[in-house]
Coordinates of C-alpha atoms and ligand atoms in Angstrom, one line a residue:
X73 CA -116.8 234.5 78.7
X74 CA -115.4 232.1 75.1
X75 CA -116.8 231.2 72.1
X76 CA -115.0 228.1 72.2
X77 CA -117.2 224.9 71.6
X78 CA -117.8 221.3 72.9
X79 CA -117.6 219.1 70.5
X80 CA -118.1 215.1 71.4
X81 CA -117.2 212.9 70.4
X82 CA -119.4 209.6 69.2
X83 CA -117.9 206.1 68.6
X84 CA -120.9 204.3 67.3
X85 CA -121.0 200.9 65.5
X86 CA -124.0 201.5 63.5
X87 CA -126.2 204.2 62.1
X88 CA -128.8 203.2 65.1
X89 CA -126.4 203.4 68.1
X90 CA -125.3 206.6 66.2
X91 CA -128.8 208.4 66.9
X92 CA -129.1 207.0 70.2
X93 CA -125.7 208.7 71.3
X94 CA -126.6 211.7 69.3
X95 CA -129.6 212.6 71.3
X96 CA -127.9 211.5 74.8
X97 CA -125.2 214.6 73.8
X98 CA -127.5 217.0 72.1
X99 CA -128.0 219.1 76.3
X100 CA -124.4 220.0 76.0
X101 CA -122.9 219.6 72.3
X102 CA -122.1 222.4 70.5
X103 CA -120.9 220.1 67.3
X104 CA -120.2 216.4 67.3
X105 CA -117.5 214.2 65.8
X106 CA -118.2 211.1 64.2
X107 CA -115.3 208.3 63.9
X108 CA -116.1 206.8 61.4
X109 CA -113.7 204.0 62.5
X110 CA -116.2 203.0 64.9
X111 CA -118.9 203.0 62.3
X112 CA -119.2 199.7 60.3
X113 CA -118.1 200.1 57.3
X114 CA -121.4 199.3 55.2
X115 CA -123.1 202.3 56.8
X116 CA -120.2 205.0 55.7
X117 CA -122.3 206.4 52.6
X118 CA -125.4 206.0 54.2
X119 CA -124.3 208.4 57.2
X120 CA -122.0 210.6 54.9
X121 CA -125.4 211.3 53.0
X122 CA -127.9 211.2 56.0
X123 CA -125.9 213.6 58.1
X124 CA -128.2 216.6 58.2
X125 CA -130.9 214.3 59.2
X126 CA -128.9 212.5 62.3
X127 CA -127.8 215.5 63.5
X128 CA -128.8 219.5 63.9
X129 CA -125.7 220.3 65.6
X130 CA -122.6 220.7 63.1
X131 CA -120.4 216.9 62.5
X132 CA -116.8 216.9 62.0
X133 CA -116.0 213.7 60.2
X134 CA -113.1 211.7 61.5
X135 CA -111.4 208.3 59.8
X136 CA -108.5 206.8 62.1
X137 CA -106.7 204.1 59.9
X138 CA -105.6 201.2 61.9
X139 CA -101.8 203.0 62.4
X140 CA -103.0 205.9 63.6
X141 CA -104.5 204.2 66.4
X142 CA -108.4 203.9 64.6
X143 CA -110.8 201.1 65.8
X144 CA -111.6 199.2 62.9
X145 CA -108.9 196.8 61.4
X146 CA -107.6 196.9 57.8
X147 CA -108.4 200.7 57.2
X148 CA -105.3 202.2 55.4
X149 CA -104.4 205.5 54.2
X150 CA -105.5 204.3 50.9
X151 CA -109.1 204.1 52.7
X152 CA -108.5 207.5 54.3
X153 CA -107.1 209.5 51.4
X154 CA -110.9 208.5 49.5
X155 CA -112.8 209.2 52.6
X156 CA -111.5 212.7 53.2
X157 CA -112.0 213.1 49.4
X158 CA -115.9 211.9 50.1
X159 CA -116.6 213.5 52.9
X160 CA -115.3 217.3 51.2
X161 CA -118.9 219.2 51.5
X162 CA -120.9 216.9 52.8
X163 CA -119.9 217.4 56.8
X164 CA -119.1 221.1 58.7
X165 CA -115.6 219.8 59.7
X166 CA -112.9 216.7 58.4
X167 CA -110.6 216.0 59.9
X168 CA -107.0 215.5 58.1
X169 CA -104.6 213.3 59.8
X170 CA -100.5 212.8 58.0
X171 CA -102.0 213.1 54.1
X172 CA -101.4 216.4 51.6
X173 CA -105.1 217.0 51.0
X174 CA -106.7 220.1 51.2
X175 CA -110.7 220.3 51.2
X176 CA -112.7 222.3 48.9
X177 CA -115.4 223.0 51.1
X178 CA -115.5 221.7 54.3
X179 CA -113.2 223.0 57.0
X180 CA -110.4 221.1 56.9
X181 CA -108.8 220.1 60.2
X182 CA -105.0 219.2 59.9
X183 CA -104.1 216.7 62.6
X184 CA -101.5 215.1 64.2
X185 CA -101.5 212.2 66.9
X186 CA -98.9 210.8 70.0
X187 CA -100.2 208.7 72.0
X188 CA -97.4 207.7 73.6
X189 CA -95.8 211.4 74.9
X190 CA -94.9 214.9 74.2
X191 CA -92.8 214.4 70.7
X192 CA -88.9 216.1 71.2
X193 CA -89.3 218.8 68.6
X194 CA -92.9 219.7 68.9
X195 CA -92.6 222.7 67.4
X196 CA -91.2 221.3 64.4
X197 CA -94.7 218.8 63.9
X198 CA -96.7 222.0 64.3
X199 CA -94.6 224.0 61.0
X200 CA -95.1 220.5 59.6
X201 CA -98.9 220.8 60.2
X202 CA -98.9 224.4 58.7
X203 CA -97.5 222.9 55.1
X204 CA -101.1 222.8 53.6
X205 CA -103.9 225.3 53.8
X206 CA -106.1 223.8 56.8
X207 CA -108.2 226.7 58.5
X208 CA -107.8 225.1 61.9
X209 CA -104.5 222.9 63.2
X210 CA -105.4 220.0 66.5
X211 CA -101.7 218.5 67.9
X212 CA -102.7 215.5 71.1
X213 CA -100.3 214.7 72.8
X214 CA -100.0 212.1 75.6
X215 CA -98.8 213.8 79.0
X216 CA -97.9 211.9 81.9
X217 CA -97.9 214.3 84.5
X218 CA -99.4 218.2 84.4
X219 CA -96.4 219.5 83.2
X220 CA -96.1 217.7 79.7
X221 CA -99.0 219.8 78.6
X222 CA -97.4 223.2 79.0
X223 CA -95.7 222.7 75.0
X224 CA -98.8 222.4 73.8
X225 CA -101.1 224.6 75.9
X226 CA -98.3 227.8 74.9
X227 CA -99.5 226.6 71.2
X228 CA -102.3 229.0 72.0
X229 CA -100.0 232.4 72.6
X230 CA -98.0 231.3 69.2
X231 CA -98.3 234.4 67.1
X232 CA -96.6 232.5 64.1
X233 CA -99.9 230.4 64.7
X234 CA -101.9 233.3 64.9
X235 CA -103.9 232.6 60.6
X236 CA -105.2 229.0 62.0
X237 CA -107.6 227.6 65.2
X238 CA -106.0 225.5 67.2
X239 CA -107.2 222.4 68.8
X240 CA -104.7 221.3 71.2
X241 CA -105.2 218.3 73.5
X242 CA -102.6 216.4 76.0
X243 CA -104.9 212.6 76.7
X244 CA -104.6 211.3 80.0
X245 CA -105.7 212.7 83.1
X246 CA -102.2 215.0 83.4
X247 CA -104.2 216.8 80.4
X248 CA -107.3 217.4 81.7
X249 CA -106.8 221.2 83.0
X250 CA -105.4 221.7 79.0
X251 CA -109.1 220.6 77.6
X252 CA -111.2 222.4 80.6
X253 CA -108.9 226.3 80.0
X254 CA -108.1 226.0 76.5
X255 CA -111.1 227.3 75.3
X256 CA -110.3 230.6 78.3
X257 CA -107.2 230.6 76.4
X258 CA -108.7 230.7 72.4
X259 CA -109.0 226.8 71.9
X260 CA -111.4 226.1 68.7
X261 CA -113.1 223.3 70.0
X262 CA -112.4 221.1 73.1
X263 CA -113.2 217.2 72.9
X264 CA -116.1 215.7 75.2
X265 CA -117.3 212.3 75.5
X266 CA -121.1 211.6 76.8
X267 CA -120.3 209.5 79.6
X268 CA -116.8 208.6 80.8
X269 CA -117.2 205.3 80.0
X270 CA -117.4 206.6 76.0
X271 CA -114.5 208.3 76.2
X272 CA -112.9 208.0 72.4
X273 CA -109.7 209.1 74.0
X274 CA -107.8 209.1 77.9
X275 CA -109.0 212.6 79.8
X276 CA -111.9 213.7 77.8
X277 CA -114.4 214.8 80.0
X278 CA -118.4 214.6 80.2
X279 CA -119.9 217.1 77.7
X280 CA -122.4 217.8 81.0
X281 CA -119.0 218.3 83.2
X282 CA -117.5 220.7 80.8
X283 CA -120.8 223.3 81.2
X284 CA -122.4 223.0 84.4
X285 CA -119.0 221.8 87.0
X286 CA -116.3 223.4 84.4
X287 CA -118.5 226.4 83.1
X288 CA -116.1 226.0 80.7
X289 CA -117.8 228.5 78.1
X290 CA -118.0 231.4 80.8
X291 CA -114.0 231.3 82.1
X292 CA -112.0 234.0 80.8
X293 CA -108.1 234.4 81.2
X294 CA -108.9 236.5 84.5
X295 CA -110.4 233.3 85.8
X296 CA -109.0 231.8 88.6
X297 CA -108.3 229.1 88.7
X298 CA -107.7 226.5 92.0
X299 CA -106.6 223.4 91.7
X300 CA -105.7 219.7 93.8
X301 CA -102.7 218.8 93.4
X302 CA -102.0 214.9 93.8
X303 CA -101.7 211.3 92.2
X304 CA -103.3 209.5 91.6
X305 CA -106.5 212.2 91.1
X306 CA -108.5 210.9 88.4
X307 CA -111.0 209.6 92.3
X308 CA -111.1 213.2 93.5
X309 CA -114.4 214.2 94.6
X310 CA -113.0 217.8 95.1
X311 CA -114.1 219.5 91.3
X312 CA -118.0 218.8 91.7
X313 CA -117.5 220.5 95.5
X314 CA -115.7 223.7 95.1
X315 CA -117.1 224.0 91.3
X316 CA -120.8 224.3 92.8
X317 CA -119.9 226.7 95.6
X318 CA -117.9 229.0 93.4
X319 CA -120.8 229.0 91.3
X320 CA -123.2 229.8 94.1
X321 CA -121.3 232.5 96.0
X322 CA -120.8 234.5 91.9
X323 CA -116.9 233.9 91.5
X324 CA -115.1 234.4 88.4
X325 CA -113.2 231.0 89.7
X326 CA -112.7 226.9 88.6
X327 CA -111.3 224.1 90.5
X328 CA -109.1 221.1 88.6
X329 CA -106.9 217.8 89.2
X330 CA -104.0 218.2 88.6
X331 CA -101.8 215.2 88.2
X332 CA -98.6 215.7 89.4
X333 CA -96.0 213.3 89.6
X334 CA -93.1 215.9 90.9
X335 CA -94.3 218.6 92.8
X336 CA -91.1 220.6 92.7
X337 CA -91.4 220.3 88.4
X338 CA -95.0 221.8 89.0
X339 CA -94.3 225.0 91.2
X340 CA -91.2 225.4 89.2
X341 CA -93.0 225.3 85.7
X342 CA -96.1 226.1 86.5
X343 CA -96.7 228.4 89.7
X344 CA -94.0 230.4 90.9
X345 CA -93.9 233.6 89.2
X346 CA -89.9 233.7 88.3
X347 CA -89.4 230.5 86.5
X348 CA -92.9 229.2 85.3
X349 CA -93.7 228.8 81.8
X350 CA -98.1 229.8 81.8
X351 CA -100.2 232.6 83.1
X352 CA -103.1 230.6 84.2
X353 CA -103.8 232.9 86.9
X354 CA -103.7 230.4 89.9
X355 CA -105.8 232.0 93.0
X356 CA -104.8 228.5 95.3
X357 CA -104.6 224.8 95.7
X358 CA -105.9 221.7 98.0
X359 CA -103.1 219.6 98.2
X360 CA -103.7 215.8 98.5
X361 CA -100.9 212.7 98.6
X362 CA -98.4 212.0 98.6
X363 CA -97.9 215.8 98.2
X364 CA -99.0 217.0 101.5
X365 CA -95.2 216.8 103.1
X366 CA -93.0 217.8 100.1
X367 CA -94.7 220.8 99.2
X368 CA -93.5 222.5 102.0
X369 CA -90.2 223.6 101.4
X370 CA -92.0 225.1 97.7
X371 CA -93.4 228.3 99.9
X372 CA -93.1 231.0 101.3
X373 CA -94.9 230.7 105.3
X374 CA -96.7 228.3 106.5
X375 CA -99.1 229.1 108.7
X376 CA -99.0 228.1 112.2
X377 CA -101.5 224.8 112.4
X378 CA -99.9 223.6 108.9
X379 CA -96.9 223.8 110.9
X380 CA -97.5 222.0 114.0
X381 CA -99.7 219.1 112.1
X382 CA -96.1 219.2 109.9
X383 CA -98.4 219.1 106.6
X384 CA -99.6 221.5 104.1
X385 CA -102.9 220.3 102.4
X386 CA -104.2 223.9 101.1
X387 CA -102.0 226.8 99.9
X388 CA -103.1 230.4 99.8
X389 CA -101.7 232.7 96.8
X390 CA -101.6 236.1 98.1
X391 CA -100.0 238.4 95.1
X392 CA -96.7 236.5 94.8
X393 CA -96.6 234.4 98.2
X394 CA -97.7 231.0 98.9
X395 CA -99.2 229.9 101.9
X396 CA -99.8 226.7 103.5
X397 CA -102.2 226.1 105.4
X398 CA -104.3 222.7 106.9
X399 CA -107.9 222.8 106.8
X400 CA -107.6 218.4 107.2
X401 CA -107.3 218.7 110.7
X402 CA -109.9 220.6 111.5
X403 CA -111.8 218.6 108.8
X404 CA -111.0 215.6 110.1
X405 CA -112.4 216.7 114.2
X406 CA -115.6 217.9 112.6
X407 CA -117.0 214.3 112.7
X408 CA -116.2 213.2 115.3
X409 CA -116.7 216.2 118.0
X410 CA -120.4 216.3 115.9
X411 CA -120.9 212.1 117.0
X412 CA -118.9 212.0 120.8
X413 CA -118.7 215.7 121.8
X414 CA -116.0 215.7 124.3
X415 CA -113.6 213.3 123.3
X416 CA -111.3 214.2 126.0
X417 CA -109.5 210.8 127.8
X418 CA -111.4 208.6 125.0
X419 CA -108.7 205.8 122.9
X420 CA -108.5 206.6 120.0
X421 CA -106.2 203.8 117.4
X422 CA -104.8 205.7 113.9
X423 CA -103.7 203.6 111.4
X424 CA -101.2 205.1 108.8
X425 CA -98.5 207.7 109.5
X426 CA -98.5 210.1 106.6
X427 CA -100.3 213.3 106.3
X428 CA -103.8 212.9 106.7
X429 CA -102.5 210.7 110.1
X430 CA -100.7 214.3 110.9
X431 CA -103.3 216.3 110.9
X432 CA -105.9 213.2 113.3
X433 CA -102.6 213.2 115.5
X434 CA -102.8 216.7 115.6
X435 CA -106.4 217.2 116.3
X436 CA -106.9 214.1 118.7
X437 CA -103.7 215.5 121.0
X438 CA -105.7 219.0 120.9
X439 CA -109.1 218.2 122.3
X440 CA -107.6 215.9 124.7
X441 CA -108.0 211.8 123.5
X442 CA -105.0 209.3 123.9
X443 CA -103.8 208.0 120.7
X444 CA -101.9 205.1 119.8
X445 CA -100.5 204.8 116.2
X446 CA -100.3 202.1 114.1
X447 CA -98.4 201.5 110.8
X448 CA -96.6 198.3 109.1
X449 CA -92.6 199.7 109.7
X450 CA -92.7 201.4 112.8
X451 CA -89.4 203.0 111.9
X452 CA -90.2 204.8 109.7
X453 CA -93.0 206.7 112.0
X454 CA -91.2 206.8 115.1
X455 CA -90.7 210.8 114.3
X456 CA -94.0 211.1 114.0
X457 CA -94.8 209.8 117.3
X458 CA -92.2 211.7 119.1
X459 CA -93.0 215.0 117.8
X460 CA -96.7 214.2 119.1
X461 CA -96.2 212.8 122.2
X462 CA -98.2 209.4 120.9
X463 CA -97.3 205.6 121.3
X464 CA -96.5 204.0 117.8
X465 CA -96.4 200.2 117.4
X466 CA -96.9 197.9 114.6
X467 CA -100.1 197.1 112.7
X468 CA -99.4 193.3 113.4
X469 CA -99.1 194.3 117.2
X470 CA -103.1 196.2 116.8
X471 CA -104.2 193.1 114.7
X472 CA -103.5 190.6 117.9
X473 CA -104.5 193.4 120.2
X474 CA -108.4 194.0 119.7
X475 CA -109.1 190.7 119.2
X476 CA -110.9 190.0 122.1
X477 CA -114.5 190.6 121.9
X478 CA -115.9 191.2 125.8
X479 CA -113.5 194.7 126.5
X480 CA -113.8 198.1 124.6
X481 CA -109.8 198.1 123.7
X482 CA -110.0 201.1 121.3
X483 CA -113.2 203.8 121.9
X484 CA -112.5 205.0 117.8
X485 CA -110.0 203.4 115.2
X486 CA -109.4 205.7 112.5
X487 CA -107.9 204.3 109.1
X488 CA -105.6 206.5 107.8
X489 CA -103.9 205.1 104.9
X490 CA -105.3 204.8 101.3
X491 CA -106.7 201.1 101.2
X492 CA -110.1 201.3 99.3
X493 CA -109.5 204.6 97.0
X494 CA -109.1 202.8 93.7
X495 CA -106.8 200.9 91.4
X496 CA -104.0 199.6 93.1
X497 CA -105.2 200.7 96.7
X498 CA -108.2 198.3 96.2
X499 CA -106.5 195.8 98.8
X500 CA -107.7 193.8 101.4
X501 CA -109.3 195.0 104.4
X502 CA -106.5 196.7 107.2
X503 CA -108.7 194.8 109.4
X504 CA -111.0 192.2 109.4
X505 CA -114.2 191.7 111.1
X506 CA -112.9 189.8 113.9
X507 CA -109.6 191.9 114.8
X508 CA -112.0 194.4 115.1
X509 CA -113.5 193.7 117.7
X510 CA -112.7 195.7 121.0
X511 CA -113.5 199.1 119.5
X512 CA -116.4 201.0 118.7
X513 CA -116.4 203.2 116.3
X514 CA -114.6 203.0 112.5
X515 CA -113.5 206.4 111.1
X516 CA -111.9 205.6 107.4
X517 CA -111.1 208.5 105.7
X518 CA -110.8 207.4 102.1
X519 CA -113.7 209.3 100.0
X520 CA -115.9 206.7 98.4
X521 CA -119.5 206.2 97.1
X522 CA -119.2 202.2 98.4
X523 CA -118.3 201.3 101.4
X524 CA -114.7 200.6 101.7
X525 CA -112.7 197.5 102.9
X526 CA -112.9 198.3 106.2
X527 CA -116.2 199.9 106.4
X528 CA -117.2 196.9 104.7
X529 CA -115.5 194.8 108.2
X530 CA -117.0 197.1 110.6
X531 CA -120.5 196.4 109.0
X532 CA -120.4 192.7 109.2
X533 CA -118.8 192.7 113.2
X534 CA -121.7 195.1 113.8
X535 CA -119.5 198.2 114.7
X536 CA -121.0 201.5 113.0
X537 CA -118.1 203.6 110.4
X538 CA -118.0 206.6 108.6
X539 CA -116.4 206.8 105.3
X540 CA -113.8 210.4 104.7
X541 CA -117.0 212.7 103.1
X542 CA -118.0 214.8 106.0
X543 CA -114.2 215.0 106.9
X544 CA -113.9 216.3 102.7
X545 CA -116.4 218.8 103.4
X546 CA -115.3 220.4 106.5
X547 CA -112.2 220.6 105.3
X548 CA -113.2 221.8 101.8
X549 CA -115.9 225.0 103.6
X550 CA -112.4 225.6 105.1
X551 CA -111.0 226.2 102.0
X552 CA -113.2 227.9 100.2
X553 CA -113.5 230.5 103.1
X554 CA -109.5 231.1 102.6
X555 CA -109.7 231.1 98.6
X556 CA -112.6 233.4 98.4
X557 CA -113.0 235.2 101.9
X558 CA -117.0 234.2 102.2
X559 CA -118.5 231.9 103.7
X560 CA -118.6 228.6 102.5
X561 CA -121.8 227.2 101.2
X562 CA -121.8 223.6 103.0
X563 CA -125.1 222.4 102.4
X564 CA -124.8 222.8 98.4
X565 CA -121.7 221.3 98.1
X566 CA -123.1 218.3 100.3
X567 CA -125.7 218.2 98.1
X568 CA -123.2 218.7 94.9
X569 CA -121.0 215.6 96.3
X570 CA -124.0 213.4 97.3
X571 CA -125.3 214.0 93.9
X572 CA -121.7 213.1 92.5
X573 CA -121.5 209.6 94.7
X574 CA -124.5 208.6 93.5
Ligands
NAP754 P1 -99.8 209.6 102.6 O1 -99.0 210.6 102.7 O2 -99.5 208.6 101.4 O3 -99.1 208.3 103.5 C1 -100.4 206.9 104.0 C2 -99.7 206.6 104.9 O4 -100.6 205.2 104.5 C3 -98.8 206.0 105.4 O5 -98.5 205.6 106.3 C4 -98.3 204.4 104.3 O6 -97.4 203.6 104.8 C5 -100.0 203.8 105.0 N1 -100.1 203.1 104.1 C6 -100.3 202.5 102.9 N2 -100.4 201.6 102.2 C7 -100.4 200.8 103.2 C8 -101.3 199.4 103.6 N3 -101.3 198.7 102.5 N4 -101.1 198.9 104.8 C9 -100.8 199.9 106.1 N5 -100.6 201.1 105.9 C10 -100.8 201.5 104.4 O7 -101.4 209.8 102.0 P2 -102.8 210.5 103.2 O8 -102.3 212.1 102.0 O9 -102.0 210.1 104.2 O10 -104.0 210.4 102.8 C11 -104.0 208.6 103.4 C12 -105.6 208.6 102.9 O11 -106.8 209.5 103.6 C13 -105.9 208.5 101.1 O12 -106.6 207.8 101.3 C14 -106.5 210.1 101.3 O13 -107.2 210.1 100.1 C15 -107.5 210.0 102.2 N6 -107.7 211.6 103.0 C16 -109.3 212.2 103.4 C17 -109.4 213.2 103.8 C18 -111.0 213.5 103.8 O14 -111.2 214.7 103.6 N7 -111.3 212.1 103.3 C19 -108.1 214.1 103.9 C20 -106.9 213.8 103.8 C21 -106.6 212.6 103.0 P3 -95.8 203.7 104.4 O15 -95.3 205.1 104.6 O16 -95.6 202.1 105.2 O17 -96.1 203.0 102.7

C-alpha cells in the first residue's frame, strides 16, 4: 500500500467539455489537473471562480506557455506569472515552471520539463528547483529506453530532497514503468489520462488501468515486479493477462512493459545485483522481439528446452540467479494439438526465422511434423535449418509453389514474422489469397484484435485461420506457473485478454 495520488490530467477546450471529462474520470481520480493552456482563454476566469462546483476532488491548475510546449499559441511568460498569482488560493495546487513566485495558500509545484531527453546534469536542474520553498518538485524528462528513467527514479531516494514531495516522470513508452512504480517508492502522485487518446503527455497510463490493471496504490517496495522486455512494446497485451492473474491468485506482484533497446544495458543497470542502480525487486521477465536470442548471454543458466529451441522468452529470477526458459514452444503447439490432435507427418510451412520461428520448429520436430522454413534471406537462416534438420527456402519460392489450387501443398502455414503487429510492421500480407491456395490452415503468431493482413487474405481464400491469442495465453499460463509456483487461472486470463482486445 502507498498513499500516492492518481491525478487525472484534463485537456478540455471549454467548460462543458471540462465537466464531461471530470465526470468520466471521477471514478478513478484522487485529483484532477486542469491544463489551462487547452482551455479557451475567455473561460479561464470562470473556471478559476467556479472550480469547487466543477469538481469535488482537489484540482491542480497548470498553464504551460507556448515555449514550454503548451497547447495555446501566444501564451507567454507574463500570462503565466499573472495566471499563477490569480490561481493561488483558488486551487488545491498550482504548477509553476520557470518562475520565481512562491505560493501563499495553494500547494506550489515547482516543475521542470524536457520534451526531448534526460538532461545531462539532472541533479543541477533539481538543485535549481529547490531554490524556492515550493513543497512539491516535479521533474518530467523524456526517455527513449527504460534505463533513461533511472536518474529520475533515483530522486525518490535522494536524502537532500527528503523535505519535499516529489513527482518524477519519464515521458514516453520507455518511462511507463516509473509512472506505475513511482508511487510504491514514495512519489507524491502519478499523472493519468481518462483514455489513451486523451493523454496529455506521452506514455501516460489511463486512471482505470493504473487502478484496476496495475493496482498502483496497493504496490509497495516489497511487491515483486515482473515485466515484458522488448522493442516495440506498447502493443503488448501481456500486462492484461498477468496482472489479473496475480490479483486473483493473491500475489503481491505487478507486471509492466519495459521498452528496452539494448538488453545488455538493461540487465546491467537494472537487473544484475553487482551492477544495478535501482532496487525494483524483479521476480522475472517475459522476453519478446528482438531480445529472445541476445538475452541468453546475460543469464546464469539456460534450461534444456530453451537451449534446444535456441531462444529464451521467459526469465525466472531465483535469488540472484537468472534462469532462461522457453514457454513459446509449448504455447505455439497447444492450439494446433487441440485442433488437429496428432501432427505426425503433417506438412507445415514456417515463415520467418527469428525467436518465435525457433520455438515453432522445435515443437513441430518434437511432434513429428514435416516442416519447411521460408525466409526472405535464405543465407541468414541456413544455420537454423541445419540445427533443426529442416529445409530452408525463399519466400518467393513459396509464393510460386502454393498457387496450384488443385493440390494441397501445406496442411498448415505459420506466419512467424512480425507483419501486422502494428506501426511500421503493418505492411501488406506475406502471401496473398491467391498465393495461399494450396494451404489448408493459416496460423499467424501476431496477437491482435483485428484480423492481421495474412488472416484477411486467408479468409478471402476461404481458408480457416487463427491469430496468436491462444499461443499468448498458453505460453503465459506456463510463465505464471514458473514465476508463482501456482497453477494459472487460464479462463480468467483469457477473459481479461478478450475484454482488452474488444
Ligand atoms: P524476430 O526474432 O525479430 O524475428 C522476426 C522474423 O521475421 C525474422 O526472421 C525476420 O527476417 C522476419 N521478417 C521480419 N519482417 C519481415 C518481412 N517483411 N517479410 C518477411 N520476413 C520478415 O521476432 P520473433 O520474436 O520471432 O517474433 C515474430 C512475431 O511473432 C512477432 O510479431 C511476435 O509478436 C510474434 N509472437 C507471438 C507470440 C504469441 O504468443 N502469440 C509469441 C512469440 C512471438 P529478417 O531476419 O530477414 O529480418
